[in-house]
PDB file of C-alpha atoms in Angstrom:
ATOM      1  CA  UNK A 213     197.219 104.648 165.215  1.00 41.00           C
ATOM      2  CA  UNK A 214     197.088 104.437 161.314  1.00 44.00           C
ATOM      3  CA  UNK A 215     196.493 107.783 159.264  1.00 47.00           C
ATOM      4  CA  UNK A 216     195.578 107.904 155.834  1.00 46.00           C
ATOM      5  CA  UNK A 217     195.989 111.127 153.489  1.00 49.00           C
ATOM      6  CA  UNK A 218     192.738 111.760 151.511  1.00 49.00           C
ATOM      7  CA  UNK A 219     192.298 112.960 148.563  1.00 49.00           C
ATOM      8  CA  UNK A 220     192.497 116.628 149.379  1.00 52.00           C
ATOM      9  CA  UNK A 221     195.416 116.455 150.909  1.00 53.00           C
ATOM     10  CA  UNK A 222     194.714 116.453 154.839  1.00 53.00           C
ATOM     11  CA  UNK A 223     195.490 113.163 156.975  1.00 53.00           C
ATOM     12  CA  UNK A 224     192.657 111.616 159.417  1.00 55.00           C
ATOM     13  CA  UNK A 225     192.959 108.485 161.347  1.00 53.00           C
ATOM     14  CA  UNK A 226     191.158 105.754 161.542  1.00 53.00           C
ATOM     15  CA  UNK A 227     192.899 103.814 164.568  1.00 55.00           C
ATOM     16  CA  UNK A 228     191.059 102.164 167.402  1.00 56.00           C
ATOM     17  CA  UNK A 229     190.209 104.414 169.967  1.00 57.00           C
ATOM     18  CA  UNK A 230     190.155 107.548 167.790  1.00 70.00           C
ATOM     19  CA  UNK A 231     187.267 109.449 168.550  1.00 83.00           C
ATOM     20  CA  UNK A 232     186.170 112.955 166.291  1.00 83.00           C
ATOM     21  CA  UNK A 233     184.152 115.959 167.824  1.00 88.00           C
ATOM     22  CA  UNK A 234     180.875 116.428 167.275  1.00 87.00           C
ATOM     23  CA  UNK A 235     181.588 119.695 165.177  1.00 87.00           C
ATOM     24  CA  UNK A 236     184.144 117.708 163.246  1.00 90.00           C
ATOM     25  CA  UNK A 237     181.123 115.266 162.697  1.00 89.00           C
ATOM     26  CA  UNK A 238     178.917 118.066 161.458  1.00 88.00           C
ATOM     27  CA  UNK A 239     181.015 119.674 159.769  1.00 89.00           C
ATOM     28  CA  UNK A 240     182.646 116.499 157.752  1.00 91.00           C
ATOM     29  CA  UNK A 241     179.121 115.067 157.363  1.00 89.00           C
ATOM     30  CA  UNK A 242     177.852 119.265 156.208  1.00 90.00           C
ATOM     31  CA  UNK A 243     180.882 119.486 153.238  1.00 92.00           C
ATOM     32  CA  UNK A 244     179.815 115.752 151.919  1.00 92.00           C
ATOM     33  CA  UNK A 245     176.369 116.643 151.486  1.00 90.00           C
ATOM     34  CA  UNK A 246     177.163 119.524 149.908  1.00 90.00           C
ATOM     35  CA  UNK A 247     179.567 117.608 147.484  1.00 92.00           C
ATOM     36  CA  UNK A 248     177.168 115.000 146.961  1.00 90.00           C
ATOM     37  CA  UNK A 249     174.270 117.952 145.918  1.00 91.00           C
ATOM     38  CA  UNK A 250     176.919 119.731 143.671  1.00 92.00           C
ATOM     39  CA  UNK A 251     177.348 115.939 142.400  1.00 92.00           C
ATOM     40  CA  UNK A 252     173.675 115.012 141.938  1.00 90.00           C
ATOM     41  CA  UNK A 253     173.092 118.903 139.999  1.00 91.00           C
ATOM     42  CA  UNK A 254     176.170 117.726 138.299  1.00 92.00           C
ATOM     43  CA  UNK A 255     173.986 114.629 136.835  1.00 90.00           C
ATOM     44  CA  UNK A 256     171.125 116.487 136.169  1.00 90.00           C
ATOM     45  CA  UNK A 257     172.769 119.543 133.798  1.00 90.00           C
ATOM     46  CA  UNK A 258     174.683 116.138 131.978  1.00 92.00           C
ATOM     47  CA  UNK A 259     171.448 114.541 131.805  1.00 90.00           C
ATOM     48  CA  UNK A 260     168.921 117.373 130.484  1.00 91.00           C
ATOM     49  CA  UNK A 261     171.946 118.656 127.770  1.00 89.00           C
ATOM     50  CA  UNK A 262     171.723 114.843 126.253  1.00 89.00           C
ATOM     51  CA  UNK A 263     167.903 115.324 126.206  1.00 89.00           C
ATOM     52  CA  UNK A 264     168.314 118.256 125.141  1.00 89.00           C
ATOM     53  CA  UNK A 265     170.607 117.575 121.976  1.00 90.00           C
ATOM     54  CA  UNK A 266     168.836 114.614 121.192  1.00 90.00           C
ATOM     55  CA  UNK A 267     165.145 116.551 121.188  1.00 90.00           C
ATOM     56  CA  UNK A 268     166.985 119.313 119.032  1.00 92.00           C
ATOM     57  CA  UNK A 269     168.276 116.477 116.402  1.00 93.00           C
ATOM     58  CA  UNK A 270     164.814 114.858 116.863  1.00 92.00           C
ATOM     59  CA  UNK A 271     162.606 118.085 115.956  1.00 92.00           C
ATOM     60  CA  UNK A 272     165.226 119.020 112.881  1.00 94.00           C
ATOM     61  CA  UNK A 273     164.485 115.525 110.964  1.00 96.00           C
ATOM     62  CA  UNK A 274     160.384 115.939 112.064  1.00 95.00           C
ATOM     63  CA  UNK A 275     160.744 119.325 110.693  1.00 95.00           C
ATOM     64  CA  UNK A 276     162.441 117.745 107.685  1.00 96.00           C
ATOM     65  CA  UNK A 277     159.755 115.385 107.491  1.00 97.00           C
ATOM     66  CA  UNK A 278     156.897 117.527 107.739  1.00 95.00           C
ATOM     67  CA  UNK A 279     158.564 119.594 104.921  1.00 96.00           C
ATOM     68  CA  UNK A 280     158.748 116.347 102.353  1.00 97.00           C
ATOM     69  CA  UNK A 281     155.278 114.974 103.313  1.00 96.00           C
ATOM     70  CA  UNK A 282     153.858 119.119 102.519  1.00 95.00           C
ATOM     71  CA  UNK A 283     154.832 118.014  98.720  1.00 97.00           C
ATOM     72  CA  UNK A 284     153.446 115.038  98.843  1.00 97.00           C
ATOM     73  CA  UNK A 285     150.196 116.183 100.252  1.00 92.00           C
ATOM     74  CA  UNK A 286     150.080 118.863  97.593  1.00 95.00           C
ATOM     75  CA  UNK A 287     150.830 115.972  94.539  1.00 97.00           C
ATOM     76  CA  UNK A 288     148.226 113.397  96.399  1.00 95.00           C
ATOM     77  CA  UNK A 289     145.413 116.640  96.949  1.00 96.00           C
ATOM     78  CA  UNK A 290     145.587 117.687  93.116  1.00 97.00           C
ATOM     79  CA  UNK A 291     146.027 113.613  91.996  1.00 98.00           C
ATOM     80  CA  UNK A 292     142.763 113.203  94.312  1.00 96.00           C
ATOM     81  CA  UNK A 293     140.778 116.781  92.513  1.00 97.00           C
ATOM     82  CA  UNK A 294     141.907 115.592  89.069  1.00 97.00           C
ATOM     83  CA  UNK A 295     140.961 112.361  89.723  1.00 97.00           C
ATOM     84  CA  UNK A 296     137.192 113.342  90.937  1.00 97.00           C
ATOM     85  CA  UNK A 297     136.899 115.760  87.983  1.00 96.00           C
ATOM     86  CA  UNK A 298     136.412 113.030  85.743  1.00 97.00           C
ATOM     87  CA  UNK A 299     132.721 112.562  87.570  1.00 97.00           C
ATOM     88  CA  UNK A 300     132.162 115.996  88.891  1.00 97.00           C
ATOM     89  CA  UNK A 301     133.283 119.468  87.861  1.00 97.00           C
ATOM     90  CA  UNK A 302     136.699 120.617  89.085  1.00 96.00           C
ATOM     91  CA  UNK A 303     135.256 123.034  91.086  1.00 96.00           C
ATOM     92  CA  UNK A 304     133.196 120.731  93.107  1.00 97.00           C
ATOM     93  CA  UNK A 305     136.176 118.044  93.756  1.00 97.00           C
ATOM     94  CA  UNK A 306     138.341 120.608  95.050  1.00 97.00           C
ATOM     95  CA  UNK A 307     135.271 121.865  97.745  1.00 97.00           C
ATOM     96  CA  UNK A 308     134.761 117.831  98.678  1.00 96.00           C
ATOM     97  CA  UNK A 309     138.490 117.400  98.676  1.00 96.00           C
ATOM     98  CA  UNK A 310     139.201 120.514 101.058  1.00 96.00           C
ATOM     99  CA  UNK A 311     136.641 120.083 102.499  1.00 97.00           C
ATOM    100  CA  UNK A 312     137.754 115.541 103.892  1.00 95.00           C
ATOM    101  CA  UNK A 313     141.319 117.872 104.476  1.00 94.00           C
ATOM    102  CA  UNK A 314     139.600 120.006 107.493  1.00 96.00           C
ATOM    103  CA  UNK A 315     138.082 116.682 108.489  1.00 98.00           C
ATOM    104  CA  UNK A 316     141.345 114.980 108.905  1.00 95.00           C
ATOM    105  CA  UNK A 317     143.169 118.231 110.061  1.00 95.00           C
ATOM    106  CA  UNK A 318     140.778 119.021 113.104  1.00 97.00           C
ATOM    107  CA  UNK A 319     140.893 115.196 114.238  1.00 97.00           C
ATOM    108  CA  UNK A 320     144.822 115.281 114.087  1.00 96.00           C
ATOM    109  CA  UNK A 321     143.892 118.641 116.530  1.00 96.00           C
ATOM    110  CA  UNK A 322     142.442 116.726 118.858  1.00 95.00           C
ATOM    111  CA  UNK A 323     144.276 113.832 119.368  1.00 96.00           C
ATOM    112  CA  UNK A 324     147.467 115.976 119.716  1.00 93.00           C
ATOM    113  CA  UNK A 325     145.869 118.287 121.889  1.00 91.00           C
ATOM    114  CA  UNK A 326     144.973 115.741 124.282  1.00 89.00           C
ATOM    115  CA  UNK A 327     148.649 113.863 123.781  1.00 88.00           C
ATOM    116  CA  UNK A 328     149.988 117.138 124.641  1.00 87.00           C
ATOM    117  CA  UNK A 329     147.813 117.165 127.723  1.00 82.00           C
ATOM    118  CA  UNK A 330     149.175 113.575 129.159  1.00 78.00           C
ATOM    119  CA  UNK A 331     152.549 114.482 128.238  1.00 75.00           C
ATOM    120  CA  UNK A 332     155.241 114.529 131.373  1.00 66.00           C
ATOM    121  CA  UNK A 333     157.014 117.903 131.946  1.00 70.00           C
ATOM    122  CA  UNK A 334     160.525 117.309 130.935  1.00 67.00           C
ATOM    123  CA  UNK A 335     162.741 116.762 134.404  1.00 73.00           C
ATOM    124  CA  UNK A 336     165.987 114.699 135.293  1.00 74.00           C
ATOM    125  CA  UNK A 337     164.516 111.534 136.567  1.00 77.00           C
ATOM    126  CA  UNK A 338     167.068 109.625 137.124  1.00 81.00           C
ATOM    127  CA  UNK A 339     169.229 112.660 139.121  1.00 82.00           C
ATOM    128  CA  UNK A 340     166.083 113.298 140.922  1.00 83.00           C
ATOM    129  CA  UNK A 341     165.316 109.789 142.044  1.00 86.00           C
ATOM    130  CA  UNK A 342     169.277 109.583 142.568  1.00 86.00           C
ATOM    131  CA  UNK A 343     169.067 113.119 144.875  1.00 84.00           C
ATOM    132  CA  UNK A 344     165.756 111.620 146.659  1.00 85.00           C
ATOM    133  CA  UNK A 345     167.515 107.929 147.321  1.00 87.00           C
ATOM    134  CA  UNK A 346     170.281 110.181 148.998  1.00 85.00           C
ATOM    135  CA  UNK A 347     168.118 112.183 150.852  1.00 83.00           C
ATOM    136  CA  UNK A 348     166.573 109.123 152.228  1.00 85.00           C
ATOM    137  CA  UNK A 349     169.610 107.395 152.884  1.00 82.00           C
ATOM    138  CA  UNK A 350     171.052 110.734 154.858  1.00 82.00           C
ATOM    139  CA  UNK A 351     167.812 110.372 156.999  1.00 82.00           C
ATOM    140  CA  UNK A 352     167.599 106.947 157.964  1.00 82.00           C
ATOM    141  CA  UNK A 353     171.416 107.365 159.297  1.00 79.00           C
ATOM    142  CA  UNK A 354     170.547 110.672 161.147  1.00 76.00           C
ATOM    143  CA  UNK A 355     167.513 108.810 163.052  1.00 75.00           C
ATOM    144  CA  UNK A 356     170.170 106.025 163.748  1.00 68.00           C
TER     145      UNK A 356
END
């Protein structure tokens, strides 16, 4: 009979002949799916932190963004007033000028609005698949 010392510590054989309990089965088979869960939740606080970081970084340079582009909106609205003021009077260019801004500002509404509706909630896939592969592979060798 061969033994072999596990990680842990403890020894367990694996000669011919050597036959376990069923409690020992249970109980072995009961602390590796609990490993393998702590293992898989494990995955999934590595994997949302990375999203996490990475949607934090993402939304500081959009919020950057946004900031910069405000500016240029404001240069590009007055450039597009002064520029109708040559033909109408300033006070009219501004109205039509605010006026194509609302325009543009409740399509941009909508389309986000509906992006924001087809949007995923944020979850681990890849732990979940990963936890449901297991859980699949744990019951096709429990029917065996």
């Amino acid at each position: 009979m061969s033994t072999m010392q596990r990680m842990d510590g403890h020894k367990h054989g694996h000669g011919p002949g050597e036959e376990h309990s069923v409690g020992e089965l249970v109980a072995r088979a009961t602390a590796q799916m609990s490993q393998l869960m702590k293992e898989e939740l494990q995955l999934a606080k590595m994997e949302m932190a990375e999203k996490g970081k990475r949607a934090g970084m993402g939304g500081g340079m959009l919020g950057g963004a946004g900031v910069v582009a405000l500016y240029a909106v404001g240069a590009g609205v007055t450039a597009a007033i002064a520029g109708l003021s040559v033909v109408w009077p300033v006070w009219l260019s501004a109205l039509v000028i605010m006026a194509v801004l609302f325009l543009v500002a409740g399509v941009l509404a909508a389309l986000g609005r509906q992006q924001m509706r087809r949007a995923a909630p944020a979850k681990p896939e890849r732990a979940l698949r990963g936890m449901h592969d297991d859980l699949d592979e744990i019951r096709g060798r429990v029917r065996r």
